[in-house]
Amino acid sequence: MYRTSEMKKFTQCGKKSGTHGFERAADLWIARIFVKGDVWPMLDLNSVGTRRAFDTAMREEVKSLMWALKNPDAGETPEERVRLGRENASTMNYMDMDSRDICCNSTCGVWFRTVRKKIGLQEVEACPESFIRELETREAEDNEERAALFPEPFRSNIRAFAEAFGLTQDESDALAFLLIARFHEPLKELLEYFDFAAGGARLLAEVLSVALGKEMSEKLFSADGTLMSTGLLHLCKASEEELDDRFELLGDDDQCGSVMNEQISPEAFYSRRIVRAPKANLTLDDYSHIPAVKNLLIPYLAKVLQTRKTGVNILIYGPPGTGKTELTRTAAEAIGAKLYEIGPLRNAEKENGERSRITRWNIAEKLYRSSEKTLLVIDESEDIINEGAVFTIFGGPKRSNKAELNKLVEIAPVPTFWLTNTLGGMDPALIRRFDIVLEVPIPPENVRRRIAESEVGNLVSADMIDRLALSGKLSPAVISRTASVIADLNLEDEKARDEACETLLSASLDAQSLGRLPGRSEALPRFYDTAFVNTTADLKGICEGLKRCGAGRLCLYGPPGTGKTAYVRWLARELGVPLIAKRASDLLSMFVGGTEALICEAFEEAKRAGALLLIDEADSFLRDRELSQRSWEVTQVNELLTQMESFPGIFCATTNLFENIDRAALRRFDLKAKFDFLRPEQRLGLLERHLAALGLGTDGVKSLVTRLSALDCITPGDFAAIERGSAFSPIQSAEEFLRRLEDDSALKNEGRKKPRIGF
C-alpha cells in the first residue's frame, strides 16, 4: 500500500479488501501503524504485512531505495522516484551501500523510523507525520467523524452493541477496529505480523493506540474489562497464523458479517444462540408432586424480579425427560416473565465447550440486564457446573476456572435456571451459591396418570393408561414422543395402538436399562372392592383414619394374591395422594452402601411429593437380624427402620413371609393386618362379578356353591389371572371358570403338602 504524490489517500496495491465503505478508516489505521509503530512488515505489489524475517524485509526495502537513487529520471516527482516497490530491484546488499548521504534529501512515501536509522536518512522532505496530520485534519473537518469512518449500517450496529453492553467510547472503537480488521484484508494481514499470543493485552493496546490515534489502556482488554468479561472479545492463547484464529468476536464468529453489512440489533444477532422459550405445555398442577414449586420457587422468583435482586440462580436436577425444561417455562408463565434459553453448542463449538457456554450465558446476562421480568435457562449445564475430573479421564469436558464461574454466578443480574441430569462431580462450593436447589423426579402415579390421559388418552385403552401410570421409570417426555408417533401412524384399531404404544415404550425403557412397561397385573383390578378382602382389619375405617391424621405405618402380610398391594393402591386413590411403589429390584444395589442410599432416597422422594410410600416384598429388607451373616444385611435393616421412624407420611410394607420379619421392626408398625384366603361368600360374589364381565350368565352358579366352598385357598388374584387367561383361551361357561379355579387350588394344595428338603 503506497501513498500517492497528491498525499490525499493511499493506493491499494495488495489484495482487495472485499469490504466496501471501510477503506477510509482502514487506510488511516494502516498509515498510523506503519509510521508510528515499530512495525517491520515487507511491502510489495502482492500483499501487505506478510510475516518475513527482519533482514529479508530490510534488504528488500533498501534494494528498492537504491534502484530509485540510480534511476533519478524514472519519475516526474521525488515521491514517484523513491516509491517503495520491487520493480527492477537490484540484488545489491544494503551492507555494501556506500552513498548513504545521497539519501539525505530524498522524499519518500510511508517510511519507518527503523529504516531511517539503518540507512542513515537524516531528514525527509515530505515526512509521514505531516501526512498523518493532514489525514487527521480532513477527518476532523467532517460534520460527523464517526459517519466518515464507519458507514451505515455498521455505525448504528456498533452504537447498539455499545448501548446494550454498556461499552465506553474506547471499548466501542476497539470493537469496531477488530471487526473491520477481520474483513479488511490489508489491515488483517498487517495485524497478523504481530504476535498477540505473546504480547497479549499490552501489545493489543499499543497497536490500537497507534492506529486510533489516542491512548488505549491495557485494562480495556483485561479479564475484568467489559469486552472480555461479556464475551464480546476473547484472546486466544495459542499462537496462530491467521488473525481469525487469534481473536473471537461477539461470542459468535460466524455471525460477525451481519454486523458489517445489515441493520441488526444485538437481540437479533444472538437469536440463534439465545432463544426465546416457546409456550409451556404443562401447568403448575402437573408439578403438584413437588410442593416447593408453588410454595418456594414461584413466590421467590416473583419477588426477585420485582426487586431486581442480582446473583439469583436456581439449580434444577433430575433424570432425563422428567420435565425440568418444561418446569422453567411453566414457572416463567406463572409469574408473567420472558424466558430465554441458552441454546446448545454446535459441533464446531464443542472444542471450546465450557467457555462457549459461559460466554453465551454472560452475553445474555448483559443483554437482558435492564429488561423487565426476564429469566434465563441453561439446559444440560453439566459441561459448565461439573468438576470433570473423572470425566476428563475418559475424554469428557473439564471445567478449568472454578473461581471465574463462582464469581459470575454471584453477580449475575438476570435470574438463571441451571438444569442438569446429575449432581455427580459438582463442586460443593458452587452448589452453595444457588438460591434454590430443586429435584424433579419421575412423577408419582397420579401425576403420571394425568399426563398419560392428556397425551394418549384418546389413542389407547384404559388398561394401557393404567400401565403407563404404574411405570415409575417412564418420563413425561417419553410418553409425549410416543403419543406423537402413534398419532402419525394413524392406526384405526385400538388394540393395534395399544401394541404400538407398548412396543415403543418398552423399547425406550429397555434401551435405558430401566426394565419394561409394567404388566396389567400391576394395575388396580377392575373389580376391586374391599368387600372381597379377607381380613379382620376395618379397611375403610383405616382409610378414614388416615385421611384425618395423614400419617401411619402399616404392615400388610399374608399369602400371595390376597390383595395387599391392591389395597395400598386403592388406599392412595381414596386418600387422593400420589403413590410411590418400590420393589426389591428398585432398592437393591450391587454396591456396598448402595441399597441404604436407595432406601433413603425412596423416603425422601415420598416426603417431597407428599406421597404414600409402598415397599413391596419388604421382607427383603426387614429380615430378622439374628439370621444375618454379613454386616450389610444388618445395615439395610437399620436404615429402613431409621427412615420409617422419621417419615412424616403414610408408609405401607407388604410381605408374604411375615415370620421372617425382624422382631424390632414389627413394633415400629402402627398396624399389622393379615390378608387371608377368601371366605366362601366372598368367592361366590367375586365369581358372579367375573362371569358377568365375561358375558356369561350366573343362572347355574348356585349349583356350583358346594364345589366353590371347598376351595379354601383361593384368592382375588386367582380370579384376576383366570379372567386374563380368557383373552386367549376363552371361557364358555360358569362350570369352566370354576374348573380352572379348582385346578389352581389343587396346585396350591400340592405345594403345601410337598415335604421340605433339609433339616
GROMACS .gro file of C-alpha atoms in nm, residues 449-702:
model
  254
  449ARG     CA    1  -5.187  -4.093   3.504
  450ARG     CA    2  -5.292  -3.735   3.437
  451ILE     CA    3  -5.006  -3.687   3.190
  452ALA     CA    4  -5.084  -4.018   3.017
  453GLU     CA    5  -5.452  -3.928   2.984
  454SER     CA    6  -5.360  -3.589   2.843
  455GLU     CA    7  -5.109  -3.725   2.591
  456VAL     CA    8  -5.255  -4.059   2.478
  457GLY     CA    9  -5.598  -4.073   2.639
  458ASN     CA   10  -5.774  -4.056   2.302
  459LEU     CA   11  -5.537  -4.308   2.142
  460VAL     CA   12  -5.506  -4.609   2.372
  461SER     CA   13  -5.726  -4.814   2.603
  462ALA     CA   14  -5.795  -4.752   2.970
  463ASP     CA   15  -5.585  -5.059   3.055
  464MET     CA   16  -5.286  -4.907   2.876
  465ILE     CA   17  -5.335  -4.581   3.066
  466ASP     CA   18  -5.323  -4.782   3.389
  467ARG     CA   19  -4.996  -4.946   3.285
  468LEU     CA   20  -4.840  -4.613   3.191
  469ALA     CA   21  -4.939  -4.468   3.525
  470LEU     CA   22  -4.782  -4.764   3.705
  471SER     CA   23  -4.441  -4.726   3.544
  472GLY     CA   24  -4.214  -4.548   3.789
  473LYS     CA   25  -3.940  -4.518   3.528
  474LEU     CA   26  -4.142  -4.361   3.247
  475SER     CA   27  -4.071  -3.990   3.200
  476PRO     CA   28  -4.330  -3.743   3.063
  477ALA     CA   29  -4.108  -3.665   2.764
  478VAL     CA   30  -4.105  -4.030   2.653
  479ILE     CA   31  -4.484  -4.051   2.681
  480SER     CA   32  -4.522  -3.733   2.477
  481ARG     CA   33  -4.294  -3.855   2.197
  482THR     CA   34  -4.469  -4.192   2.190
  483ALA     CA   35  -4.806  -4.020   2.157
  484SER     CA   36  -4.674  -3.824   1.860
  485VAL     CA   37  -4.553  -4.142   1.686
  486ILE     CA   38  -4.881  -4.327   1.743
  487ALA     CA   39  -5.080  -4.031   1.614
  488ASP     CA   40  -4.867  -4.019   1.298
  489LEU     CA   41  -4.918  -4.394   1.240
  490ASN     CA   42  -5.292  -4.329   1.205
  491LEU     CA   43  -5.389  -4.675   1.330
  492GLU     CA   44  -5.765  -4.731   1.334
  493ASP     CA   45  -5.777  -5.026   1.575
  494GLU     CA   46  -5.736  -4.951   1.948
  495LYS     CA   47  -5.567  -5.286   2.004
  496ALA     CA   48  -5.307  -5.202   1.738
  497ARG     CA   49  -5.246  -4.864   1.903
  498ASP     CA   50  -5.201  -5.037   2.240
  499GLU     CA   51  -4.948  -5.276   2.088
  500ALA     CA   52  -4.760  -4.990   1.922
  501CYS     CA   53  -4.756  -4.797   2.250
  502GLU     CA   54  -4.622  -5.097   2.442
  503THR     CA   55  -4.356  -5.169   2.179
  504LEU     CA   56  -4.231  -4.810   2.170
  505LEU     CA   57  -4.227  -4.753   2.544
  506SER     CA   58  -4.079  -5.090   2.637
  507ALA     CA   59  -3.801  -5.040   2.381
  508SER     CA   60  -3.724  -4.697   2.525
  509LEU     CA   61  -3.713  -4.830   2.881
  510ASP     CA   62  -3.504  -5.127   2.772
  511ALA     CA   63  -3.251  -4.903   2.599
  512GLN     CA   64  -3.209  -4.709   2.924
  513SER     CA   65  -3.176  -5.030   3.128
  514LEU     CA   66  -3.497  -4.941   3.311
  515GLY     CA   67  -3.683  -5.266   3.258
  516ARG     CA   68  -4.005  -5.287   3.062
  517LEU     CA   69  -4.356  -5.148   3.078
  518PRO     CA   70  -4.549  -5.293   3.376
  519GLY     CA   71  -4.796  -5.570   3.301
  520ARG     CA   72  -5.171  -5.543   3.353
  521SER     CA   73  -5.142  -5.744   3.674
  522GLU     CA   74  -4.980  -5.447   3.846
  523ALA     CA   75  -5.281  -5.222   3.795
  524LEU     CA   76  -5.569  -5.194   4.038
  525PRO     CA   77  -5.815  -5.473   3.940
  526ARG     CA   78  -6.131  -5.365   3.764
  527PHE     CA   79  -6.347  -5.530   4.027
  528TYR     CA   80  -6.152  -5.418   4.330
  529ASP     CA   81  -6.371  -5.394   4.634
  530THR     CA   82  -6.264  -5.414   4.997
  531ALA     CA   83  -6.560  -5.646   5.048
  532PHE     CA   84  -6.359  -5.914   4.868
  533VAL     CA   85  -6.060  -5.888   5.102
  534ASN     CA   86  -6.050  -6.138   5.389
  535THR     CA   87  -5.901  -5.955   5.686
  536THR     CA   88  -6.005  -5.870   6.039
  537ALA     CA   89  -5.897  -5.509   5.990
  538ASP     CA   90  -6.156  -5.243   5.905
  539LEU     CA   91  -6.008  -5.139   5.570
  540LYS     CA   92  -6.247  -4.850   5.506
  541GLY     CA   93  -6.214  -4.733   5.865
  542ILE     CA   94  -5.835  -4.730   5.827
  543CYS     CA   95  -5.874  -4.514   5.519
  544GLU     CA   96  -6.092  -4.262   5.704
  545GLY     CA   97  -5.847  -4.252   5.993
  546LEU     CA   98  -5.552  -4.186   5.765
  547LYS     CA   99  -5.745  -3.903   5.600
  548ARG     CA  100  -5.775  -3.737   5.939
  549CYS     CA  101  -5.419  -3.778   6.067
  550GLY     CA  102  -5.221  -3.800   5.741
  551ALA     CA  103  -4.958  -4.034   5.884
  552GLY     CA  104  -4.923  -4.401   5.970
  553ARG     CA  105  -4.709  -4.712   5.930
  554LEU     CA  106  -4.889  -5.025   5.807
  555CYS     CA  107  -4.762  -5.381   5.765
  556LEU     CA  108  -4.985  -5.595   5.543
  557TYR     CA  109  -4.899  -5.963   5.535
  558GLY     CA  110  -5.046  -6.286   5.408
  559PRO     CA  111  -5.037  -6.531   5.116
  560PRO     CA  112  -4.968  -6.406   4.762
  561GLY     CA  113  -5.269  -6.272   4.569
  562THR     CA  114  -5.478  -6.184   4.874
  563GLY     CA  115  -5.493  -5.815   4.777
  564LYS     CA  116  -5.226  -5.649   4.990
  565THR     CA  117  -5.070  -5.436   4.715
  566ALA     CA  118  -5.409  -5.373   4.554
  567TYR     CA  119  -5.539  -5.238   4.885
  568VAL     CA  120  -5.248  -4.993   4.910
  569ARG     CA  121  -5.319  -4.873   4.555
  570TRP     CA  122  -5.686  -4.832   4.643
  571LEU     CA  123  -5.589  -4.653   4.964
  572ALA     CA  124  -5.375  -4.399   4.776
  573ARG     CA  125  -5.657  -4.336   4.531
  574GLU     CA  126  -5.912  -4.286   4.810
  575LEU     CA  127  -5.679  -4.055   5.002
  576GLY     CA  128  -5.608  -3.857   4.687
  577VAL     CA  129  -5.232  -3.874   4.732
  578PRO     CA  130  -4.957  -3.992   4.496
  579LEU     CA  131  -4.833  -4.347   4.534
  580ILE     CA  132  -4.464  -4.428   4.519
  581ALA     CA  133  -4.421  -4.804   4.499
  582LYS     CA  134  -4.079  -4.963   4.540
  583ARG     CA  135  -3.991  -5.328   4.496
  584ALA     CA  136  -3.673  -5.510   4.587
  585SER     CA  137  -3.542  -5.463   4.232
  586ASP     CA  138  -3.579  -5.085   4.274
  587LEU     CA  139  -3.386  -5.069   4.600
  588LEU     CA  140  -3.120  -5.341   4.594
  589SER     CA  141  -2.778  -5.224   4.475
  590MET     CA  142  -2.466  -5.416   4.379
  591PHE     CA  143  -2.250  -5.169   4.573
  592VAL     CA  144  -2.189  -5.170   4.946
  593GLY     CA  145  -2.398  -4.889   5.092
  594GLY     CA  146  -2.592  -4.850   4.769
  595THR     CA  147  -2.908  -5.016   4.899
  596GLU     CA  148  -2.910  -4.794   5.206
  597ALA     CA  149  -2.878  -4.487   4.984
  598LEU     CA  150  -3.168  -4.601   4.764
  599ILE     CA  151  -3.386  -4.667   5.069
  600CYS     CA  152  -3.310  -4.319   5.198
  601GLU     CA  153  -3.387  -4.167   4.858
  602ALA     CA  154  -3.721  -4.351   4.839
  603PHE     CA  155  -3.835  -4.194   5.166
  604GLU     CA  156  -3.705  -3.852   5.062
  605GLU     CA  157  -3.888  -3.880   4.730
  606ALA     CA  158  -4.214  -3.965   4.906
  607LYS     CA  159  -4.162  -3.683   5.155
  608ARG     CA  160  -4.107  -3.426   4.880
  609ALA     CA  161  -4.409  -3.548   4.682
  610GLY     CA  162  -4.637  -3.586   4.984
  611ALA     CA  163  -4.691  -3.941   4.862
  612LEU     CA  164  -4.790  -4.270   5.017
  613LEU     CA  165  -4.481  -4.492   5.012
  614LEU     CA  166  -4.519  -4.864   4.948
  615ILE     CA  167  -4.232  -5.110   4.979
  616ASP     CA  168  -4.343  -5.441   4.831
  617GLU     CA  169  -4.173  -5.761   4.945
  618ALA     CA  170  -4.044  -5.574   5.249
  619ASP     CA  171  -3.908  -5.896   5.400
  620SER     CA  172  -3.611  -5.846   5.164
  621PHE     CA  173  -3.507  -5.552   5.381
  622LEU     CA  174  -3.658  -5.633   5.722
  623ARG     CA  175  -3.520  -5.983   5.762
  624ASP     CA  176  -3.452  -6.088   6.120
  625ARG     CA  177  -3.104  -5.953   6.202
  626GLU     CA  178  -3.027  -6.260   6.413
  627LEU     CA  179  -3.022  -6.459   6.089
  628SER     CA  180  -2.788  -6.214   5.914
  629GLN     CA  181  -2.444  -6.336   5.811
  630ARG     CA  182  -2.299  -6.013   5.668
  631SER     CA  183  -2.274  -5.662   5.805
  632TRP     CA  184  -2.453  -5.502   5.511
  633GLU     CA  185  -2.761  -5.716   5.579
  634VAL     CA  186  -2.780  -5.555   5.922
  635THR     CA  187  -2.720  -5.201   5.795
  636GLN     CA  188  -3.003  -5.237   5.542
  637VAL     CA  189  -3.249  -5.323   5.819
  638ASN     CA  190  -3.116  -5.042   6.036
  639GLU     CA  191  -3.153  -4.788   5.756
  640LEU     CA  192  -3.511  -4.888   5.680
  641LEU     CA  193  -3.609  -4.875   6.048
  642THR     CA  194  -3.448  -4.534   6.088
  643GLN     CA  195  -3.629  -4.396   5.784
  644MET     CA  196  -3.961  -4.542   5.899
  645GLU     CA  197  -3.937  -4.368   6.235
  646SER     CA  198  -3.860  -4.027   6.087
  647PHE     CA  199  -4.105  -4.043   5.795
  648PRO     CA  200  -4.394  -3.797   5.847
  649GLY     CA  201  -4.630  -3.952   5.591
  650ILE     CA  202  -4.803  -4.283   5.524
  651PHE     CA  203  -4.580  -4.588   5.484
  652CYS     CA  204  -4.701  -4.936   5.388
  653ALA     CA  205  -4.498  -5.255   5.374
  654THR     CA  206  -4.626  -5.581   5.228
  655THR     CA  207  -4.480  -5.926   5.275
  656ASN     CA  208  -4.561  -6.290   5.211
  657LEU     CA  209  -4.309  -6.402   5.475
  658PHE     CA  210  -4.426  -6.237   5.794
  659GLU     CA  211  -4.243  -6.491   6.008
  660ASN     CA  212  -3.908  -6.368   5.872
  661ILE     CA  213  -3.961  -6.004   5.971
  662ASP     CA  214  -3.725  -5.868   6.237
  663ARG     CA  215  -3.900  -5.852   6.575
  664ALA     CA  216  -3.776  -5.498   6.639
  665ALA     CA  217  -3.924  -5.392   6.307
  666LEU     CA  218  -4.270  -5.521   6.392
  667ARG     CA  219  -4.313  -5.289   6.690
  668ARG     CA  220  -4.245  -4.990   6.465
  669PHE     CA  221  -4.561  -5.056   6.263
  670ASP     CA  222  -4.876  -4.885   6.389
  671LEU     CA  223  -5.096  -5.153   6.232
  672LYS     CA  224  -5.031  -5.511   6.128
  673ALA     CA  225  -5.310  -5.667   5.921
  674LYS     CA  226  -5.326  -6.019   5.784
  675PHE     CA  227  -5.482  -6.071   5.440
  676ASP     CA  228  -5.605  -6.429   5.408
  677PHE     CA  229  -5.770  -6.661   5.153
  678LEU     CA  230  -6.124  -6.572   5.052
  679ARG     CA  231  -6.421  -6.680   5.261
  680PRO     CA  232  -6.696  -6.886   5.084
  681GLU     CA  233  -6.937  -6.593   5.041
  682GLN     CA  234  -6.654  -6.377   4.902
  683ARG     CA  235  -6.565  -6.645   4.647
  684LEU     CA  236  -6.926  -6.663   4.531
  685GLY     CA  237  -6.965  -6.286   4.497
  686LEU     CA  238  -6.638  -6.249   4.307
  687LEU     CA  239  -6.730  -6.538   4.075
  688GLU     CA  240  -7.059  -6.372   3.984
  689ARG     CA  241  -6.885  -6.042   3.904
  690HIS     CA  242  -6.627  -6.203   3.677
  691LEU     CA  243  -6.888  -6.413   3.496
  692ALA     CA  244  -7.094  -6.101   3.430
  693ALA     CA  245  -6.787  -5.920   3.295
  694LEU     CA  246  -6.721  -6.210   3.056
  695GLY     CA  247  -7.080  -6.203   2.934
  696LEU     CA  248  -7.166  -6.537   3.089
  697GLY     CA  249  -7.489  -6.592   3.276
  698THR     CA  250  -7.500  -6.655   3.650
  699ASP     CA  251  -7.803  -6.883   3.639
  700GLY     CA  252  -7.608  -7.202   3.708
  701VAL     CA  253  -7.386  -7.058   3.980
  702LYS     CA  254  -7.599  -7.181   4.272
   0.00000   0.00000   0.00000
